Amino acid sequence: MSNSVPLEACSHAGRGNQMHDRTATPKPLVGALPELKGYGRDLRIDACRGIVLWCIFLDHVPNNIGSWLTLRNYGFSDAAEVFMFVSGVTCALAYGKARWCGGWTGVIGRTLWRSWDIYVAFLLLTLACAIMAHLAGGGHLADESNTRILLEQPGVTLAHAAILQYRPVNTDVLPLFVLYHLLFAPLLWLLLRAPNATLGASLLLYALVHVFGWTIPAWPNNNWFFNPLAWQLPFVLGAWWIIEGKRFRPWVTSRTALVAAVLYLVFSLIIALSWSIKPLEALVPQALLTLLYPMDKSNLDPLRLLHFLALAVLVVWFVPRNWRGLTTAVMRGAILCGQNSLPIYCLGVLLTFASHLALLDISEGLTMQIALSVGGVLVMIVAATLLNLIKIKPRQQPHAKPADLPVEQPTKFELVINLKTAKALGVDIPPTLLARADEVDRIKMLFAPVRESGCGADPAPVIAHAFGPPAKNVGQDVN
């Protein structure tokens, strides 16, 4: 979903049976996403999502030593802020590409379809959680997973789940993404026309949530664990960064920003470790702890947001796009999980249930905690690998015509005329043909297919005739 795509590729593929003159320079659309001008997929995004999915799994298993490998114990924020920001980034890239290839109709279609995917996944995951709680005999697991009410009142509970008002524990993110994907088309429209004003409106809504306590109704306790009105900020910030981030990158990569980020991270590290290390607790003034806490996660406390932004500055500084660490085995596993984020997230929730049950019924010892942590991550990597393997392209038919085969078709042509050879052969070249020639030297036809557009389908076959009607101007497409 995070592929960057060349503008020329989308332009050629999206126009179907049209051919561009080599000397023509297509006029870019207003508000074209700058990140779409690069080639290839930014594997840092996939790796980041994969690591976040692992952290979410490790954090949600109670009394698990594996959670010490995550951000939660070393600062104010955790994997949730990273996941929300990266989701905004990937949405801007994916839907920005859809807009370039299919216009706003394509964007709306893609957002509706993706929202439906997430909505169905949420309902199926809710049922799966209830089934696992029932098979475990209810009891403590049903209470902690918020599925007891579903087991006791299935009808009314499923009705509230259908309108996203009821959510079992650890499934709260999915209803958020249903809403955010549904609303992303108008958000993208605003970001492309007034990116800074749109981000300012997002910040204002975030501030009003903290001033007036705004939220969206939920059931049965009228509380969203992730308040959509507050958590929209990192999501919008991720999309804004793709569109407007290039202008502000010098600020983020300045030494002033780096020093400020490091100082804040060290401060939050000391505070976070003081919760569990007694000598550090004595060094932190009680008045400071009283001022900082409680740190509200449901409404995204500003201290959590600042901690995430400080982490983002460090990533920009020290993790370049061609970082060699992305080629390691661990990062390859994270990339696979990140490329299949929705099914792997759902799998992680179920693995959390299973791990919790194993700790309750088998053993809570250190060996079991390590085994469950490592085993759960490995299961997620294997599942992501299998999902990638089953995404195979349609097989070619044995007697299919060459034009019908799922390969890239030529989309760009050059016409070069050798006048000396034509004169020697006694061939008269019409002036209209000379006017259309890319080069008057020697006769040849060059077929230069562009890269795959990544628009969700194979490029349309291009049918071009060398002696078609001349273009009216240099910027006009030639049929």
Short mmCIF file of C-alpha atoms in Angstrom, two decimals:
data_model
loop_
_atom_site.label_atom_id
_atom_site.label_comp_id
_atom_site.label_asym_id
_atom_site.label_seq_id
_atom_site.Cartn_x
_atom_site.Cartn_y
_atom_site.Cartn_z
CA MET A 1 0.00 0.00 0.00
CA SER A 2 2.96 2.27 0.43
CA ASN A 3 4.41 1.94 -3.06
CA SER A 4 5.65 5.13 -4.60
CA VAL A 5 4.78 5.29 -8.25
CA PRO A 6 6.21 7.34 -11.12
CA LEU A 7 3.80 9.99 -12.32
CA GLU A 8 4.54 9.18 -15.93
CA ALA A 9 3.68 5.52 -15.37
CA CYS A 10 0.26 6.29 -13.93
CA SER A 11 -0.34 8.80 -16.69
CA HIS A 12 0.41 6.28 -19.43
CA ALA A 13 -1.43 3.36 -17.85
CA GLY A 14 -4.42 5.35 -16.71
CA ARG A 15 -5.14 6.75 -20.19
CA GLY A 16 -5.69 3.31 -21.70
CA ASN A 17 -5.23 3.36 -25.45
CA GLN A 18 -3.48 6.69 -25.74
CA MET A 19 0.09 7.41 -26.66
CA HIS A 20 2.18 10.33 -25.49
CA ASP A 21 4.53 12.14 -27.79
CA ARG A 22 8.08 11.80 -26.53
CA THR A 23 8.63 15.54 -26.53
CA ALA A 24 5.39 16.28 -24.68
CA THR A 25 5.58 17.21 -21.03
CA PRO A 26 2.32 16.29 -19.31
CA LYS A 27 1.04 19.00 -17.03
CA PRO A 28 0.90 17.63 -13.47
CA LEU A 29 -2.38 17.64 -11.62
CA VAL A 30 -2.89 20.33 -9.02
CA GLY A 31 -1.82 19.08 -5.62
CA ALA A 32 -0.05 15.96 -6.87
CA LEU A 33 1.50 14.04 -4.02
CA PRO A 34 5.24 14.71 -4.05
CA GLU A 35 6.10 11.30 -2.64
CA LEU A 36 4.54 9.62 -5.67
CA LYS A 37 7.35 10.92 -7.84
CA GLY A 38 9.81 8.36 -6.47
CA TYR A 39 10.23 4.76 -7.54
CA GLY A 40 9.81 1.62 -5.52
CA ARG A 41 8.30 0.75 -2.18
CA ASP A 42 9.63 2.30 0.99
CA LEU A 43 10.34 -0.81 3.04
CA ARG A 44 10.81 1.27 6.18
CA ILE A 45 7.04 1.75 6.31
CA ASP A 46 6.35 -1.99 6.08
CA ALA A 47 9.08 -2.79 8.60
CA CYS A 48 7.71 -0.19 11.01
CA ARG A 49 4.18 -1.58 10.76
CA GLY A 50 5.45 -5.12 11.27
CA ILE A 51 7.43 -4.20 14.38
CA VAL A 52 4.42 -2.32 15.74
CA LEU A 53 2.24 -5.40 15.24
CA TRP A 54 4.73 -7.47 17.20
CA CYS A 55 4.79 -4.87 19.98
CA ILE A 56 1.00 -4.77 20.16
CA PHE A 57 0.94 -8.53 20.63
CA LEU A 58 3.68 -8.50 23.28
CA ASP A 59 2.12 -5.61 25.19
CA HIS A 60 -1.34 -7.16 25.31
CA VAL A 61 -0.22 -10.45 26.85
CA PRO A 62 -0.51 -9.76 30.63
CA ASN A 63 2.51 -10.26 32.91
CA ASN A 64 4.73 -10.93 29.92
CA ILE A 65 8.46 -10.33 30.03
CA GLY A 66 8.37 -9.87 26.26
CA SER A 67 6.73 -6.46 26.77
CA TRP A 68 10.12 -5.18 27.93
CA LEU A 69 11.17 -5.25 24.28
CA THR A 70 8.55 -2.65 23.34
CA LEU A 71 8.35 1.13 23.68
CA ARG A 72 5.81 1.08 26.49
CA ASN A 73 8.36 0.70 29.28
CA TYR A 74 10.83 3.28 28.02
CA GLY A 75 8.78 6.42 27.48
CA PHE A 76 5.37 8.03 27.47
CA SER A 77 4.06 6.65 24.16
CA ASP A 78 3.82 3.12 22.81
CA ALA A 79 3.12 1.30 19.56
CA ALA A 80 -0.35 2.83 19.13
CA GLU A 81 0.91 6.29 18.17
CA VAL A 82 3.37 4.82 15.67
CA PHE A 83 0.69 2.59 14.15
CA MET A 84 -1.73 5.48 13.71
CA PHE A 85 0.87 7.78 12.13
CA VAL A 86 2.15 5.13 9.72
CA SER A 87 -1.44 4.32 8.74
CA GLY A 88 -1.93 7.97 7.76
CA VAL A 89 1.25 7.79 5.68
CA THR A 90 0.18 4.64 3.85
CA CYS A 91 -3.33 5.98 3.23
CA ALA A 92 -1.93 9.15 1.66
CA LEU A 93 0.35 7.11 -0.58
CA ALA A 94 -2.24 4.51 -1.60
CA TYR A 95 -5.19 6.83 -2.12
CA GLY A 96 -3.01 9.51 -3.66
CA LYS A 97 -1.94 6.94 -6.23
CA ALA A 98 -5.57 5.95 -6.77
CA ARG A 99 -6.44 9.59 -7.40
CA TRP A 100 -3.67 9.97 -9.95
CA CYS A 101 -4.69 6.80 -11.78
CA GLY A 102 -8.48 6.93 -11.46
CA GLY A 103 -9.43 10.38 -10.22
CA TRP A 104 -11.64 11.02 -7.23
CA THR A 105 -13.98 8.21 -8.28
CA GLY A 106 -11.09 5.82 -7.83
CA VAL A 107 -10.27 7.27 -4.41
CA ILE A 108 -13.85 6.97 -3.16
CA GLY A 109 -14.15 3.43 -4.49
CA ARG A 110 -10.90 2.38 -2.85
CA THR A 111 -11.79 3.97 0.52
CA LEU A 112 -15.22 2.34 0.57
CA TRP A 113 -13.79 -1.05 -0.31
CA ARG A 114 -11.04 -0.85 2.29
CA SER A 115 -13.48 0.30 4.96
CA TRP A 116 -15.65 -2.68 4.15
CA ASP A 117 -12.66 -5.03 4.46
CA ILE A 118 -11.79 -3.67 7.88
CA TYR A 119 -15.44 -3.70 9.00
CA VAL A 120 -15.87 -7.37 8.07
CA ALA A 121 -12.56 -8.23 9.72
CA PHE A 122 -13.71 -6.49 12.92
CA LEU A 123 -17.01 -8.40 13.05
CA LEU A 124 -15.32 -11.74 12.37
CA LEU A 125 -12.67 -10.99 14.99
CA THR A 126 -15.39 -10.11 17.53
CA LEU A 127 -17.07 -13.47 16.92
CA ALA A 128 -13.74 -15.29 17.12
CA CYS A 129 -12.96 -13.65 20.48
CA ALA A 130 -16.37 -14.68 21.83
CA ILE A 131 -15.87 -18.26 20.64
CA MET A 132 -12.43 -18.48 22.26
CA ALA A 133 -13.80 -17.07 25.53
CA HIS A 134 -16.67 -19.59 25.43
CA LEU A 135 -14.33 -22.52 24.73
CA ALA A 136 -12.15 -21.37 27.63
CA GLY A 137 -15.16 -21.62 29.92
CA GLY A 138 -15.78 -17.90 30.30
CA GLY A 139 -14.68 -16.89 33.76
CA HIS A 140 -11.70 -14.58 34.17
CA LEU A 141 -10.80 -14.50 30.48
CA ALA A 142 -14.31 -13.43 29.47
CA ASP A 143 -14.22 -10.59 31.99
CA GLU A 144 -10.81 -9.29 30.96
CA SER A 145 -11.60 -9.52 27.25
CA ASN A 146 -14.98 -7.74 27.60
CA THR A 147 -16.72 -10.70 25.95
CA ARG A 148 -18.89 -11.80 28.87
CA ILE A 149 -21.65 -9.40 27.84
CA LEU A 150 -21.46 -10.84 24.32
CA LEU A 151 -21.84 -14.37 25.67
CA GLU A 152 -24.75 -13.41 27.93
CA GLN A 153 -26.57 -10.99 25.58
CA PRO A 154 -25.44 -11.96 22.07
CA GLY A 155 -28.27 -10.27 20.16
CA VAL A 156 -28.07 -6.75 21.54
CA THR A 157 -24.27 -6.91 21.79
CA LEU A 158 -23.82 -7.89 18.14
CA ALA A 159 -26.22 -5.13 17.15
CA HIS A 160 -24.03 -2.59 18.92
CA ALA A 161 -20.92 -4.18 17.41
CA ALA A 162 -22.45 -3.76 13.96
CA ILE A 163 -22.63 0.01 14.50
CA LEU A 164 -19.12 0.02 16.04
CA GLN A 165 -20.31 0.84 19.56
CA TYR A 166 -19.19 -2.42 21.15
CA ARG A 167 -15.64 -3.76 20.93
CA PRO A 168 -13.89 -6.60 22.70
CA VAL A 169 -10.56 -5.75 24.30
CA ASN A 170 -7.68 -5.24 21.85
CA THR A 171 -9.98 -4.76 18.85
CA ASP A 172 -10.50 -1.01 19.37
CA VAL A 173 -8.21 0.05 16.53
CA LEU A 174 -10.30 -1.57 13.79
CA PRO A 175 -13.46 0.58 14.27
CA LEU A 176 -11.22 3.65 14.20
CA PHE A 177 -9.81 2.65 10.83
CA VAL A 178 -13.29 1.97 9.47
CA LEU A 179 -14.19 5.59 10.23
CA TYR A 180 -10.89 7.07 9.07
CA HIS A 181 -10.90 5.24 5.74
CA LEU A 182 -14.51 6.27 5.11
CA LEU A 183 -13.58 9.90 5.68
CA PHE A 184 -10.22 9.86 3.93
CA ALA A 185 -11.46 11.02 0.51
CA PRO A 186 -12.64 14.44 1.82
CA LEU A 187 -9.58 14.60 4.06
CA LEU A 188 -7.28 14.05 1.06
CA TRP A 189 -9.19 16.68 -0.91
CA LEU A 190 -8.60 19.20 1.87
CA LEU A 191 -4.96 18.24 2.34
CA LEU A 192 -4.18 18.69 -1.35
CA ARG A 193 -5.68 22.18 -1.39
CA ALA A 194 -4.85 23.54 2.05
CA PRO A 195 -2.53 21.10 3.86
CA ASN A 196 -1.45 23.40 6.69
CA ALA A 197 -4.98 24.68 7.32
CA THR A 198 -6.24 21.08 7.42
CA LEU A 199 -3.56 20.10 9.91
CA GLY A 200 -4.45 23.20 11.94
CA ALA A 201 -8.10 22.14 12.03
CA SER A 202 -7.02 18.69 13.21
CA LEU A 203 -4.96 20.26 16.00
CA LEU A 204 -7.90 22.46 16.97
CA LEU A 205 -10.24 19.46 17.22
CA TYR A 206 -7.63 17.66 19.32
CA ALA A 207 -7.41 20.66 21.67
CA LEU A 208 -11.19 20.94 21.97
CA VAL A 209 -11.39 17.28 22.93
CA HIS A 210 -9.09 17.96 25.88
CA VAL A 211 -10.92 21.13 26.86
CA PHE A 212 -14.51 19.89 26.59
CA GLY A 213 -14.09 16.11 26.80
CA TRP A 214 -15.73 15.43 23.42
CA THR A 215 -16.09 11.82 22.35
CA ILE A 216 -18.30 9.50 20.28
CA PRO A 217 -20.97 7.38 22.02
CA ALA A 218 -20.01 3.80 22.81
CA TRP A 219 -21.64 0.84 24.52
CA PRO A 220 -22.06 -0.33 27.24
CA ASN A 221 -19.88 2.16 29.18
CA ASN A 222 -20.01 5.08 26.69
CA ASN A 223 -16.22 5.12 26.42
CA TRP A 224 -13.97 4.56 23.40
CA PHE A 225 -10.62 3.30 24.54
CA PHE A 226 -9.20 5.20 21.53
CA ASN A 227 -11.27 8.38 21.21
CA PRO A 228 -11.58 8.89 17.42
CA LEU A 229 -11.76 12.67 17.83
CA ALA A 230 -8.36 12.73 19.53
CA TRP A 231 -6.52 9.93 17.73
CA GLN A 232 -7.30 11.45 14.36
CA LEU A 233 -4.36 13.82 14.92
CA PRO A 234 -1.46 11.37 14.37
CA PHE A 235 -3.39 9.87 11.46
CA VAL A 236 -3.87 13.26 9.80
CA LEU A 237 -0.28 14.16 10.65
CA GLY A 238 0.97 11.11 8.75
CA ALA A 239 -1.03 12.01 5.66
CA TRP A 240 0.04 15.66 5.93
CA TRP A 241 3.71 14.65 6.11
CA ILE A 242 3.48 12.89 2.75
CA ILE A 243 1.98 15.96 1.10
CA GLU A 244 3.73 18.82 2.86
CA GLY A 245 6.62 17.20 4.74
CA LYS A 246 9.29 18.05 2.18
CA ARG A 247 9.01 21.75 3.02
CA PHE A 248 9.41 21.08 6.74
CA ARG A 249 12.06 18.37 6.51
CA PRO A 250 14.95 20.85 7.02
CA TRP A 251 13.43 21.75 10.38
CA VAL A 252 13.05 18.11 11.41
CA THR A 253 16.60 17.29 10.34
CA SER A 254 18.13 20.30 12.08
CA ARG A 255 20.47 19.83 15.02
CA THR A 256 18.14 21.88 17.21
CA ALA A 257 15.29 19.42 16.64
CA LEU A 258 17.64 16.48 17.28
CA VAL A 259 18.92 17.89 20.57
CA ALA A 260 15.40 18.74 21.76
CA ALA A 261 14.16 15.26 20.82
CA VAL A 262 17.01 13.51 22.62
CA LEU A 263 16.54 15.57 25.79
CA TYR A 264 12.80 14.85 25.88
CA LEU A 265 13.37 11.14 25.27
CA VAL A 266 15.90 10.95 28.10
CA PHE A 267 13.49 12.77 30.40
CA SER A 268 10.62 10.42 29.54
CA LEU A 269 12.93 7.41 29.89
CA ILE A 270 13.84 8.35 33.46
CA ILE A 271 10.20 8.95 34.37
CA ALA A 272 9.05 5.67 32.79
CA LEU A 273 11.78 3.57 34.41
CA SER A 274 11.05 5.14 37.79
CA TRP A 275 7.76 3.22 37.82
CA SER A 276 9.59 -0.09 38.13
CA ILE A 277 13.09 0.77 39.41
CA LYS A 278 13.00 1.96 43.01
CA PRO A 279 16.30 3.94 43.04
CA LEU A 280 15.08 6.03 40.12
CA GLU A 281 11.73 6.59 41.81
CA ALA A 282 13.51 8.31 44.67
CA LEU A 283 15.22 10.70 42.23
CA VAL A 284 11.98 11.92 40.65
CA PRO A 285 10.14 14.61 42.66
CA GLN A 286 6.67 13.58 43.70
CA ALA A 287 5.29 16.95 42.63
CA LEU A 288 6.51 16.27 39.09
CA LEU A 289 4.83 12.87 39.00
CA THR A 290 1.61 14.43 40.26
CA LEU A 291 1.81 17.00 37.48
CA LEU A 292 2.43 14.40 34.77
CA TYR A 293 -0.10 11.78 35.82
CA PRO A 294 -2.59 10.43 35.04
CA MET A 295 -1.44 10.27 31.41
CA ASP A 296 -4.63 9.71 29.45
CA LYS A 297 -4.20 7.27 26.57
CA SER A 298 -7.83 7.30 25.45
CA ASN A 299 -7.62 10.98 24.52
CA LEU A 300 -3.94 10.88 23.50
CA ASP A 301 -2.27 12.90 26.21
CA PRO A 302 -0.05 15.69 24.79
CA LEU A 303 3.00 14.20 26.55
CA ARG A 304 2.45 10.97 24.64
CA LEU A 305 2.16 12.87 21.37
CA LEU A 306 5.37 14.80 22.04
CA HIS A 307 7.18 11.57 22.87
CA PHE A 308 6.13 10.06 19.55
CA LEU A 309 7.25 13.18 17.66
CA ALA A 310 10.65 12.98 19.37
CA LEU A 311 10.98 9.35 18.27
CA ALA A 312 10.02 10.35 14.73
CA VAL A 313 12.84 12.91 14.64
CA LEU A 314 15.34 10.20 15.59
CA VAL A 315 14.04 7.87 12.90
CA VAL A 316 14.35 10.58 10.24
CA TRP A 317 17.92 11.24 11.35
CA PHE A 318 19.25 7.70 11.70
CA VAL A 319 17.14 5.39 9.50
CA PRO A 320 17.63 6.31 5.83
CA ARG A 321 15.57 4.78 3.06
CA ASN A 322 18.44 2.48 2.03
CA TRP A 323 19.23 1.37 5.59
CA ARG A 324 21.15 -1.91 5.49
CA GLY A 325 19.31 -3.24 8.52
CA LEU A 326 16.24 -3.77 6.31
CA THR A 327 18.03 -6.74 4.70
CA THR A 328 18.42 -8.68 7.95
CA ALA A 329 16.27 -11.71 8.69
CA VAL A 330 14.40 -9.98 11.51
CA MET A 331 13.56 -6.97 9.37
CA ARG A 332 12.47 -9.18 6.48
CA GLY A 333 10.02 -10.85 8.85
CA ALA A 334 8.76 -7.47 10.00
CA ILE A 335 8.36 -6.32 6.39
CA LEU A 336 6.26 -9.38 5.57
CA CYS A 337 4.00 -8.72 8.56
CA GLY A 338 3.71 -5.05 7.68
CA GLN A 339 2.67 -5.84 4.12
CA ASN A 340 -0.23 -7.92 5.49
CA SER A 341 -1.13 -5.67 8.40
CA LEU A 342 -4.89 -6.32 8.65
CA PRO A 343 -4.85 -10.14 8.83
CA ILE A 344 -1.71 -10.12 10.99
CA TYR A 345 -3.30 -7.67 13.42
CA CYS A 346 -6.35 -9.92 13.75
CA LEU A 347 -4.09 -12.94 14.19
CA GLY A 348 -2.17 -11.08 16.90
CA VAL A 349 -5.37 -10.45 18.86
CA LEU A 350 -6.23 -14.15 18.76
CA LEU A 351 -2.67 -15.08 19.75
CA THR A 352 -3.03 -12.71 22.70
CA PHE A 353 -6.12 -14.60 23.84
CA ALA A 354 -4.38 -17.95 23.42
CA SER A 355 -1.26 -16.76 25.27
CA HIS A 356 -3.32 -15.35 28.12
CA LEU A 357 -5.15 -18.66 28.42
CA ALA A 358 -1.86 -20.59 28.42
CA LEU A 359 -0.47 -18.41 31.20
CA LEU A 360 -3.61 -18.98 33.28
CA ASP A 361 -4.02 -22.71 32.74
CA ILE A 362 -0.49 -24.01 32.18
CA SER A 363 2.18 -21.84 33.75
CA GLU A 364 3.05 -18.21 34.39
CA GLY A 365 6.76 -18.97 34.63
CA LEU A 366 9.52 -17.09 32.83
CA THR A 367 10.13 -19.94 30.39
CA MET A 368 6.48 -19.97 29.34
CA GLN A 369 6.47 -16.19 28.90
CA ILE A 370 9.53 -16.33 26.63
CA ALA A 371 8.14 -19.27 24.68
CA LEU A 372 4.81 -17.55 24.11
CA SER A 373 6.45 -14.27 23.09
CA VAL A 374 8.87 -15.84 20.61
CA GLY A 375 6.31 -18.37 19.39
CA GLY A 376 3.66 -15.71 18.80
CA VAL A 377 6.00 -13.54 16.72
CA LEU A 378 7.14 -16.55 14.70
CA VAL A 379 3.55 -17.56 14.02
CA MET A 380 2.84 -14.05 12.74
CA ILE A 381 5.88 -14.19 10.42
CA VAL A 382 4.91 -17.63 9.08
CA ALA A 383 1.34 -16.48 8.49
CA ALA A 384 2.54 -13.37 6.65
CA THR A 385 4.86 -15.50 4.52
CA LEU A 386 2.00 -17.82 3.57
CA LEU A 387 -0.22 -14.85 2.74
CA ASN A 388 2.46 -13.54 0.38
CA LEU A 389 2.83 -16.94 -1.26
CA ILE A 390 -0.87 -17.31 -2.03
CA LYS A 391 -0.95 -13.90 -3.73
CA ILE A 392 -0.02 -15.48 -7.08
CA LYS A 393 -0.84 -13.97 -10.44
CA PRO A 394 -3.40 -15.63 -12.74
CA ARG A 395 -1.89 -18.40 -14.84
CA GLN A 396 -1.43 -17.80 -18.51
CA GLN A 397 -3.81 -19.67 -20.78
CA PRO A 398 -1.97 -22.12 -23.09
CA HIS A 399 -3.59 -20.76 -26.27
CA ALA A 400 -4.02 -17.15 -25.25
CA LYS A 401 -3.23 -14.43 -27.72
CA PRO A 402 -0.06 -12.45 -26.99
CA ALA A 403 -2.04 -9.23 -26.53
CA ASP A 404 -4.20 -10.92 -23.89
CA LEU A 405 -1.30 -12.12 -21.74
CA PRO A 406 -0.87 -10.33 -18.35
CA VAL A 407 2.36 -8.58 -19.27
CA GLU A 408 3.24 -4.95 -19.68
CA GLN A 409 2.37 -3.56 -23.09
CA PRO A 410 4.36 -0.89 -24.93
CA THR A 411 3.08 2.53 -23.98
CA LYS A 412 5.61 4.88 -25.53
CA PHE A 413 6.91 5.10 -29.07
CA GLU A 414 9.52 7.06 -30.99
CA LEU A 415 9.45 7.71 -34.71
CA VAL A 416 12.84 8.38 -36.32
CA ILE A 417 13.12 9.01 -40.07
CA ASN A 418 16.31 8.57 -42.15
CA LEU A 419 15.95 11.12 -44.98
CA LYS A 420 19.11 9.99 -46.80
CA THR A 421 17.87 6.43 -47.08
CA ALA A 422 14.41 7.60 -48.12
CA LYS A 423 15.90 9.79 -50.82
CA ALA A 424 18.11 6.97 -52.11
CA LEU A 425 15.08 4.70 -52.35
CA GLY A 426 12.99 7.37 -54.04
CA VAL A 427 10.50 7.53 -51.21
CA ASP A 428 8.77 10.87 -50.62
CA ILE A 429 8.14 11.61 -46.97
CA PRO A 430 4.94 13.64 -46.39
CA PRO A 431 5.53 16.94 -44.52
CA THR A 432 2.92 16.00 -41.93
CA LEU A 433 4.91 12.86 -41.09
CA LEU A 434 8.14 14.83 -40.83
CA ALA A 435 6.45 17.23 -38.46
CA ARG A 436 5.54 14.33 -36.19
CA ALA A 437 8.96 12.66 -36.22
CA ASP A 438 10.91 12.62 -32.98
CA GLU A 439 14.21 12.56 -34.83
CA VAL A 440 15.06 12.89 -38.53
CA ASP A 441 18.06 10.64 -38.94
CA ARG A 442 17.32 6.95 -39.45
CA ILE A 443 14.19 4.82 -39.51
CA LYS A 444 13.34 2.84 -36.43
CA MET A 445 10.50 2.36 -33.98
CA LEU A 446 11.42 2.20 -30.33
CA PHE A 447 9.03 0.64 -27.91
CA ALA A 448 9.75 1.86 -24.39
CA PRO A 449 7.32 0.37 -21.88
CA VAL A 450 7.19 2.19 -18.61
CA ARG A 451 7.27 0.54 -15.24
CA GLU A 452 4.17 -1.04 -13.75
CA SER A 453 1.95 1.68 -12.42
CA GLY A 454 0.90 -0.12 -9.29
CA CYS A 455 -2.67 1.15 -9.69
CA GLY A 456 -4.16 -2.18 -8.73
CA ALA A 457 -4.39 -3.71 -12.23
CA ASP A 458 -2.18 -4.58 -15.17
CA PRO A 459 -1.57 -1.65 -17.55
CA ALA A 460 -4.12 -1.47 -20.35
CA PRO A 461 -2.88 -2.55 -23.81
CA VAL A 462 -1.82 0.42 -25.93
CA ILE A 463 -2.67 0.37 -29.63
CA ALA A 464 -0.72 2.98 -31.55
CA HIS A 465 -0.50 3.69 -35.26
CA ALA A 466 2.60 5.42 -36.56
CA PHE A 467 0.72 7.35 -39.25
CA GLY A 468 -2.19 8.70 -37.22
CA PRO A 469 -3.39 12.30 -37.35
CA PRO A 470 -0.84 14.90 -36.26
CA ALA A 471 -1.00 16.45 -32.82
CA LYS A 472 -2.44 19.94 -32.56
CA ASN A 473 0.26 21.00 -30.12
CA VAL A 474 3.22 19.55 -28.37
CA GLY A 475 1.32 18.86 -25.16
CA GLN A 476 -1.61 16.99 -26.75
CA ASP A 477 -1.95 13.20 -26.64
CA VAL A 478 -1.78 11.37 -29.98
CA ASN A 479 -4.45 8.70 -30.41
#
